[in-house]
PDB file of N, CA and C in Angstrom:
ATOM      1  N   MET A 255       0.805  -1.256  -0.037  1.00  0.00           N
ATOM      2  CA  MET A 255       0.007  -0.060  -0.082  1.00  0.00           C
ATOM      3  C   MET A 255       0.888   1.268  -0.011  1.00  0.00           C
ATOM      4  N   PHE A 256       1.908   1.109   0.793  1.00  0.00           N
ATOM      5  CA  PHE A 256       2.906   2.378   0.854  1.00  0.00           C
ATOM      6  C   PHE A 256       3.422   2.797  -0.516  1.00  0.00           C
ATOM      7  N   GLU A 257       3.675   1.844  -1.510  1.00  0.00           N
ATOM      8  CA  GLU A 257       4.077   2.093  -2.819  1.00  0.00           C
ATOM      9  C   GLU A 257       3.022   2.864  -3.729  1.00  0.00           C
ATOM     10  N   ILE A 258       1.847   2.491  -3.445  1.00  0.00           N
ATOM     11  CA  ILE A 258       0.747   3.041  -4.195  1.00  0.00           C
ATOM     12  C   ILE A 258       0.559   4.574  -3.703  1.00  0.00           C
ATOM     13  N   VAL A 259       0.510   4.715  -2.461  1.00  0.00           N
ATOM     14  CA  VAL A 259       0.408   6.160  -1.875  1.00  0.00           C
ATOM     15  C   VAL A 259       1.592   6.930  -2.204  1.00  0.00           C
ATOM     16  N   LYS A 260       2.784   6.408  -2.139  1.00  0.00           N
ATOM     17  CA  LYS A 260       3.924   7.144  -2.531  1.00  0.00           C
ATOM     18  C   LYS A 260       3.941   7.524  -4.043  1.00  0.00           C
ATOM     19  N   LYS A 261       3.410   6.641  -4.937  1.00  0.00           N
ATOM     20  CA  LYS A 261       3.288   7.027  -6.342  1.00  0.00           C
ATOM     21  C   LYS A 261       2.316   8.118  -6.482  1.00  0.00           C
ATOM     22  N   LEU A 262       1.222   8.162  -5.844  1.00  0.00           N
ATOM     23  CA  LEU A 262       0.172   9.207  -5.906  1.00  0.00           C
ATOM     24  C   LEU A 262       0.764  10.538  -5.432  1.00  0.00           C
ATOM     25  N   ILE A 263       1.435  10.467  -4.361  1.00  0.00           N
ATOM     26  CA  ILE A 263       2.113  11.757  -3.832  1.00  0.00           C
ATOM     27  C   ILE A 263       2.968  12.214  -4.811  1.00  0.00           C
ATOM     28  N   THR A 264       3.908  11.449  -5.353  1.00  0.00           N
ATOM     29  CA  THR A 264       4.911  11.965  -6.432  1.00  0.00           C
ATOM     30  C   THR A 264       4.227  12.469  -7.542  1.00  0.00           C
ATOM     31  N   GLU A 265       3.113  11.872  -8.088  1.00  0.00           N
ATOM     32  CA  GLU A 265       2.440  12.310  -9.258  1.00  0.00           C
ATOM     33  C   GLU A 265       1.735  13.733  -8.995  1.00  0.00           C
ATOM     34  N   VAL A 266       1.212  13.907  -7.871  1.00  0.00           N
ATOM     35  CA  VAL A 266       0.459  15.199  -7.494  1.00  0.00           C
ATOM     36  C   VAL A 266       1.459  16.265  -7.093  1.00  0.00           C
ATOM     37  N   THR A 267       2.420  15.904  -6.352  1.00  0.00           N
ATOM     38  CA  THR A 267       3.307  16.975  -5.895  1.00  0.00           C
ATOM     39  C   THR A 267       4.647  17.160  -6.611  1.00  0.00           C
ATOM     40  N   GLY A 268       5.115  16.310  -7.257  1.00  0.00           N
ATOM     41  CA  GLY A 268       6.398  16.183  -7.842  1.00  0.00           C
ATOM     42  C   GLY A 268       7.544  15.821  -6.978  1.00  0.00           C
ATOM     43  N   LYS A 269       7.173  15.703  -5.666  1.00  0.00           N
ATOM     44  CA  LYS A 269       8.192  15.251  -4.628  1.00  0.00           C
ATOM     45  C   LYS A 269       8.606  13.864  -4.732  1.00  0.00           C
ATOM     46  N   THR A 270       9.870  13.535  -4.607  1.00  0.00           N
ATOM     47  CA  THR A 270      10.255  12.243  -4.732  1.00  0.00           C
ATOM     48  C   THR A 270      10.869  11.597  -3.363  1.00  0.00           C
ATOM     49  N   ASN A 271      11.237  12.456  -2.525  1.00  0.00           N
ATOM     50  CA  ASN A 271      11.803  11.961  -1.298  1.00  0.00           C
ATOM     51  C   ASN A 271      10.759  11.511  -0.299  1.00  0.00           C
ATOM     52  N   ILE A 272      10.006  10.622  -0.599  1.00  0.00           N
ATOM     53  CA  ILE A 272       8.952  10.102   0.143  1.00  0.00           C
ATOM     54  C   ILE A 272       9.276   8.853   1.001  1.00  0.00           C
ATOM     55  N   THR A 273       9.158   8.819   2.221  1.00  0.00           N
ATOM     56  CA  THR A 273       9.270   7.587   3.045  1.00  0.00           C
ATOM     57  C   THR A 273       8.090   7.389   3.894  1.00  0.00           C
ATOM     58  N   TYR A 274       8.001   6.326   4.597  1.00  0.00           N
ATOM     59  CA  TYR A 274       6.780   5.963   5.441  1.00  0.00           C
ATOM     60  C   TYR A 274       6.484   7.050   6.427  1.00  0.00           C
ATOM     61  N   ASP A 275       7.564   7.584   6.967  1.00  0.00           N
ATOM     62  CA  ASP A 275       7.402   8.649   8.076  1.00  0.00           C
ATOM     63  C   ASP A 275       7.483  10.021   7.660  1.00  0.00           C
ATOM     64  N   THR A 276       7.400  10.359   6.299  1.00  0.00           N
ATOM     65  CA  THR A 276       7.434  11.679   5.787  1.00  0.00           C
ATOM     66  C   THR A 276       6.205  12.474   6.315  1.00  0.00           C
ATOM     67  N   ASP A 277       6.418  13.701   6.699  1.00  0.00           N
ATOM     68  CA  ASP A 277       5.385  14.558   7.247  1.00  0.00           C
ATOM     69  C   ASP A 277       5.143  15.465   6.028  1.00  0.00           C
ATOM     70  N   PHE A 278       3.790  15.678   5.797  1.00  0.00           N
ATOM     71  CA  PHE A 278       3.378  16.442   4.539  1.00  0.00           C
ATOM     72  C   PHE A 278       3.796  17.962   4.704  1.00  0.00           C
ATOM     73  N   VAL A 279       3.674  18.517   5.852  1.00  0.00           N
ATOM     74  CA  VAL A 279       3.965  19.940   6.053  1.00  0.00           C
ATOM     75  C   VAL A 279       5.396  20.128   6.355  1.00  0.00           C
ATOM     76  N   GLN A 280       5.989  19.465   7.305  1.00  0.00           N
ATOM     77  CA  GLN A 280       7.276  19.620   7.786  1.00  0.00           C
ATOM     78  C   GLN A 280       8.411  19.163   6.757  1.00  0.00           C
ATOM     79  N   ASP A 281       8.136  18.028   6.274  1.00  0.00           N
ATOM     80  CA  ASP A 281       9.133  17.425   5.218  1.00  0.00           C
ATOM     81  C   ASP A 281       8.986  17.789   3.724  1.00  0.00           C
ATOM     82  N   LEU A 282       7.648  17.900   3.425  1.00  0.00           N
ATOM     83  CA  LEU A 282       7.451  18.209   1.932  1.00  0.00           C
ATOM     84  C   LEU A 282       7.011  19.568   1.638  1.00  0.00           C
ATOM     85  N   GLN A 283       6.844  20.392   2.742  1.00  0.00           N
ATOM     86  CA  GLN A 283       6.403  21.766   2.625  1.00  0.00           C
ATOM     87  C   GLN A 283       5.114  21.964   1.911  1.00  0.00           C
ATOM     88  N   LEU A 284       4.155  21.051   2.080  1.00  0.00           N
ATOM     89  CA  LEU A 284       2.908  21.211   1.403  1.00  0.00           C
ATOM     90  C   LEU A 284       1.965  22.176   2.094  1.00  0.00           C
ATOM     91  N   ASN A 285       1.225  22.873   1.388  1.00  0.00           N
ATOM     92  CA  ASN A 285       0.201  23.792   1.868  1.00  0.00           C
ATOM     93  C   ASN A 285      -1.197  23.182   1.874  1.00  0.00           C
ATOM     94  N   SER A 286      -2.201  23.845   2.289  1.00  0.00           N
ATOM     95  CA  SER A 286      -3.475  23.299   2.421  1.00  0.00           C
ATOM     96  C   SER A 286      -4.074  22.985   0.967  1.00  0.00           C
ATOM     97  N   PHE A 287      -3.713  23.706   0.033  1.00  0.00           N
ATOM     98  CA  PHE A 287      -4.147  23.462  -1.344  1.00  0.00           C
ATOM     99  C   PHE A 287      -3.596  22.172  -1.877  1.00  0.00           C
ATOM    100  N   ASP A 288      -2.234  21.999  -1.608  1.00  0.00           N
ATOM    101  CA  ASP A 288      -1.552  20.776  -1.985  1.00  0.00           C
ATOM    102  C   ASP A 288      -2.081  19.460  -1.385  1.00  0.00           C
ATOM    103  N   ILE A 289      -2.397  19.666  -0.023  1.00  0.00           N
ATOM    104  CA  ILE A 289      -2.978  18.620   0.696  1.00  0.00           C
ATOM    105  C   ILE A 289      -4.321  18.184   0.171  1.00  0.00           C
ATOM    106  N   MET A 290      -5.226  19.276  -0.245  1.00  0.00           N
ATOM    107  CA  MET A 290      -6.458  18.901  -0.824  1.00  0.00           C
ATOM    108  C   MET A 290      -6.377  18.188  -2.188  1.00  0.00           C
ATOM    109  N   ASN A 291      -5.374  18.621  -2.995  1.00  0.00           N
ATOM    110  CA  ASN A 291      -5.071  17.926  -4.220  1.00  0.00           C
ATOM    111  C   ASN A 291      -4.731  16.512  -4.015  1.00  0.00           C
ATOM    112  N   LEU A 292      -4.015  16.189  -2.893  1.00  0.00           N
ATOM    113  CA  LEU A 292      -3.684  14.853  -2.637  1.00  0.00           C
ATOM    114  C   LEU A 292      -4.823  14.022  -2.194  1.00  0.00           C
ATOM    115  N   VAL A 293      -5.674  14.648  -1.359  1.00  0.00           N
ATOM    116  CA  VAL A 293      -6.983  14.025  -0.848  1.00  0.00           C
ATOM    117  C   VAL A 293      -7.710  13.605  -2.168  1.00  0.00           C
ATOM    118  N   CYS A 294      -7.899  14.587  -3.022  1.00  0.00           N
ATOM    119  CA  CYS A 294      -8.659  14.147  -4.284  1.00  0.00           C
ATOM    120  C   CYS A 294      -8.055  13.167  -5.030  1.00  0.00           C
ATOM    121  N   ALA A 295      -6.708  13.041  -5.126  1.00  0.00           N
ATOM    122  CA  ALA A 295      -6.051  11.882  -5.847  1.00  0.00           C
ATOM    123  C   ALA A 295      -6.423  10.584  -5.124  1.00  0.00           C
ATOM    124  N   PHE A 296      -6.315  10.635  -3.732  1.00  0.00           N
ATOM    125  CA  PHE A 296      -6.529   9.347  -3.008  1.00  0.00           C
ATOM    126  C   PHE A 296      -8.037   9.031  -3.149  1.00  0.00           C
ATOM    127  N   GLU A 297      -8.929   9.901  -3.043  1.00  0.00           N
ATOM    128  CA  GLU A 297     -10.383   9.654  -3.248  1.00  0.00           C
ATOM    129  C   GLU A 297     -10.575   9.020  -4.548  1.00  0.00           C
ATOM    130  N   ASP A 298     -10.055   9.594  -5.651  1.00  0.00           N
ATOM    131  CA  ASP A 298     -10.282   9.044  -7.014  1.00  0.00           C
ATOM    132  C   ASP A 298      -9.665   7.708  -7.234  1.00  0.00           C
ATOM    133  N   TYR A 299      -8.460   7.453  -6.758  1.00  0.00           N
ATOM    134  CA  TYR A 299      -7.887   6.322  -6.876  1.00  0.00           C
ATOM    135  C   TYR A 299      -8.582   5.140  -6.161  1.00  0.00           C
ATOM    136  N   PHE A 300      -8.912   5.395  -4.889  1.00  0.00           N
ATOM    137  CA  PHE A 300      -9.488   4.407  -4.074  1.00  0.00           C
ATOM    138  C   PHE A 300     -11.006   4.411  -4.062  1.00  0.00           C
ATOM    139  N   GLN A 301     -11.568   5.270  -4.888  1.00  0.00           N
ATOM    140  CA  GLN A 301     -13.007   5.528  -5.051  1.00  0.00           C
ATOM    141  C   GLN A 301     -13.711   5.438  -3.708  1.00  0.00           C
ATOM    142  N   THR A 302     -13.380   6.526  -2.883  1.00  0.00           N
ATOM    143  CA  THR A 302     -13.897   6.690  -1.651  1.00  0.00           C
ATOM    144  C   THR A 302     -13.935   8.183  -1.380  1.00  0.00           C
ATOM    145  N   THR A 303     -14.594   8.587  -0.133  1.00  0.00           N
ATOM    146  CA  THR A 303     -14.631   9.805   0.215  1.00  0.00           C
ATOM    147  C   THR A 303     -13.966  10.042   1.660  1.00  0.00           C
ATOM    148  N   ILE A 304     -13.055  10.907   1.786  1.00  0.00           N
ATOM    149  CA  ILE A 304     -12.418  11.217   3.027  1.00  0.00           C
ATOM    150  C   ILE A 304     -12.962  12.489   3.610  1.00  0.00           C
ATOM    151  N   SER A 305     -13.511  12.327   4.834  1.00  0.00           N
ATOM    152  CA  SER A 305     -13.938  13.562   5.519  1.00  0.00           C
ATOM    153  C   SER A 305     -12.924  14.631   5.815  1.00  0.00           C
ATOM    154  N   ASN A 306     -13.365  15.891   5.973  1.00  0.00           N
ATOM    155  CA  ASN A 306     -12.396  16.873   6.390  1.00  0.00           C
ATOM    156  C   ASN A 306     -11.664  16.594   7.773  1.00  0.00           C
ATOM    157  N   LYS A 307     -12.561  16.110   8.664  1.00  0.00           N
ATOM    158  CA  LYS A 307     -11.885  15.664   9.946  1.00  0.00           C
ATOM    159  C   LYS A 307     -10.834  14.652   9.781  1.00  0.00           C
ATOM    160  N   GLU A 308     -10.965  13.562   9.070  1.00  0.00           N
ATOM    161  CA  GLU A 308     -10.105  12.609   8.765  1.00  0.00           C
ATOM    162  C   GLU A 308      -8.939  13.055   8.012  1.00  0.00           C
ATOM    163  N   VAL A 309      -9.073  13.899   7.102  1.00  0.00           N
ATOM    164  CA  VAL A 309      -7.978  14.602   6.343  1.00  0.00           C
ATOM    165  C   VAL A 309      -6.967  15.151   7.285  1.00  0.00           C
ATOM    166  N   TRP A 310      -7.420  16.169   8.244  1.00  0.00           N
ATOM    167  CA  TRP A 310      -6.503  16.812   9.084  1.00  0.00           C
ATOM    168  C   TRP A 310      -5.869  15.918  10.196  1.00  0.00           C
ATOM    169  N   GLN A 311      -6.230  14.682  10.241  1.00  0.00           N
ATOM    170  CA  GLN A 311      -5.515  13.816  11.178  1.00  0.00           C
ATOM    171  C   GLN A 311      -4.410  13.025  10.502  1.00  0.00           C
ATOM    172  N   MET A 312      -4.323  13.238   9.177  1.00  0.00           N
ATOM    173  CA  MET A 312      -3.310  12.548   8.324  1.00  0.00           C
ATOM    174  C   MET A 312      -2.218  13.530   8.178  1.00  0.00           C
ATOM    175  N   ARG A 313      -1.231  13.376   9.044  1.00  0.00           N
ATOM    176  CA  ARG A 313      -0.140  14.330   9.058  1.00  0.00           C
ATOM    177  C   ARG A 313       1.106  13.746   8.276  1.00  0.00           C
ATOM    178  N   GLN A 314       1.271  12.439   8.299  1.00  0.00           N
ATOM    179  CA  GLN A 314       2.351  11.601   7.688  1.00  0.00           C
ATOM    180  C   GLN A 314       1.899  10.667   6.630  1.00  0.00           C
ATOM    181  N   VAL A 315       2.734  10.262   5.859  1.00  0.00           N
ATOM    182  CA  VAL A 315       2.427   9.189   4.848  1.00  0.00           C
ATOM    183  C   VAL A 315       1.852   7.958   5.493  1.00  0.00           C
ATOM    184  N   LYS A 316       2.512   7.562   6.664  1.00  0.00           N
ATOM    185  CA  LYS A 316       1.960   6.414   7.277  1.00  0.00           C
ATOM    186  C   LYS A 316       0.581   6.476   7.761  1.00  0.00           C
ATOM    187  N   ASP A 317       0.082   7.740   8.089  1.00  0.00           N
ATOM    188  CA  ASP A 317      -1.318   7.966   8.401  1.00  0.00           C
ATOM    189  C   ASP A 317      -2.284   7.624   7.349  1.00  0.00           C
ATOM    190  N   VAL A 318      -1.906   7.992   6.079  1.00  0.00           N
ATOM    191  CA  VAL A 318      -2.667   7.701   4.877  1.00  0.00           C
ATOM    192  C   VAL A 318      -2.726   6.278   4.688  1.00  0.00           C
ATOM    193  N   VAL A 319      -1.573   5.594   4.685  1.00  0.00           N
ATOM    194  CA  VAL A 319      -1.456   4.147   4.428  1.00  0.00           C
ATOM    195  C   VAL A 319      -2.385   3.394   5.403  1.00  0.00           C
ATOM    196  N   GLU A 320      -2.250   3.775   6.700  1.00  0.00           N
ATOM    197  CA  GLU A 320      -3.051   3.046   7.736  1.00  0.00           C
ATOM    198  C   GLU A 320      -4.542   3.394   7.672  1.00  0.00           C
ATOM    199  N   TYR A 321      -5.007   4.607   7.230  1.00  0.00           N
ATOM    200  CA  TYR A 321      -6.386   4.937   6.980  1.00  0.00           C
ATOM    201  C   TYR A 321      -6.980   4.139   5.840  1.00  0.00           C
ATOM    202  N   ILE A 322      -6.271   4.055   4.740  1.00  0.00           N
ATOM    203  CA  ILE A 322      -6.701   3.328   3.515  1.00  0.00           C
ATOM    204  C   ILE A 322      -6.737   1.824   3.840  1.00  0.00           C
ATOM    205  N   GLU A 323      -5.735   1.296   4.604  1.00  0.00           N
ATOM    206  CA  GLU A 323      -5.809  -0.169   4.913  1.00  0.00           C
ATOM    207  C   GLU A 323      -6.984  -0.388   5.905  1.00  0.00           C
ATOM    208  N   SER A 324      -7.278   0.542   6.750  1.00  0.00           N
ATOM    209  CA  SER A 324      -8.470   0.303   7.697  1.00  0.00           C
ATOM    210  C   SER A 324      -9.730   0.354   7.090  1.00  0.00           C
ATOM    211  N   LYS A 325      -9.853   0.977   5.946  1.00  0.00           N
ATOM    212  CA  LYS A 325     -11.068   0.911   5.065  1.00  0.00           C
ATOM    213  C   LYS A 325     -11.253  -0.254   4.189  1.00  0.00           C
ATOM    214  N   GLY A 326     -10.191  -1.272   4.373  1.00  0.00           N
ATOM    215  CA  GLY A 326     -10.432  -2.500   3.657  1.00  0.00           C
ATOM    216  C   GLY A 326      -9.681  -2.558   2.267  1.00  0.00           C
ATOM    217  N   TYR A 327      -8.952  -1.510   1.867  1.00  0.00           N
ATOM    218  CA  TYR A 327      -8.356  -1.539   0.574  1.00  0.00           C
ATOM    219  C   TYR A 327      -6.926  -2.378   0.716  1.00  0.00           C
ATOM    220  N   THR A 328      -6.675  -2.982  -0.404  1.00  0.00           N
ATOM    221  CA  THR A 328      -5.438  -3.864  -0.358  1.00  0.00           C
ATOM    222  C   THR A 328      -4.630  -3.343  -1.596  1.00  0.00           C
ATOM    223  N   GLU A 329      -3.342  -3.842  -1.689  1.00  0.00           N
ATOM    224  CA  GLU A 329      -2.441  -3.460  -2.793  1.00  0.00           C
ATOM    225  C   GLU A 329      -3.042  -3.649  -4.079  1.00  0.00           C
ATOM    226  N   GLU A 330      -3.996  -4.558  -4.261  1.00  0.00           N
ATOM    227  CA  GLU A 330      -4.646  -4.626  -5.582  1.00  0.00           C
ATOM    228  C   GLU A 330      -5.666  -3.554  -5.949  1.00  0.00           C
ATOM    229  N   ALA A 331      -5.911  -2.656  -4.958  1.00  0.00           N
ATOM    230  CA  ALA A 331      -6.895  -1.674  -5.237  1.00  0.00           C
ATOM    231  C   ALA A 331      -6.740  -0.835  -6.497  1.00  0.00           C
TER     232      ALA A 331
END
């Protein structure tokens, strides 16, 4: 799942230095517009909706991976 999330982040932001512990704001310097673009990419790819409350709890790549896995998505998604 990490590789899928990493690929989406790279496609949307152009950032390539993504690790499991990468922080969206501290490490990648993303602003709220960048983060919402990422959320749209995640929602499109996984065909789901992520609430605003859930979005702002996702500060690191691992938070996104864990959230998506908790919704039952697998590597084949």
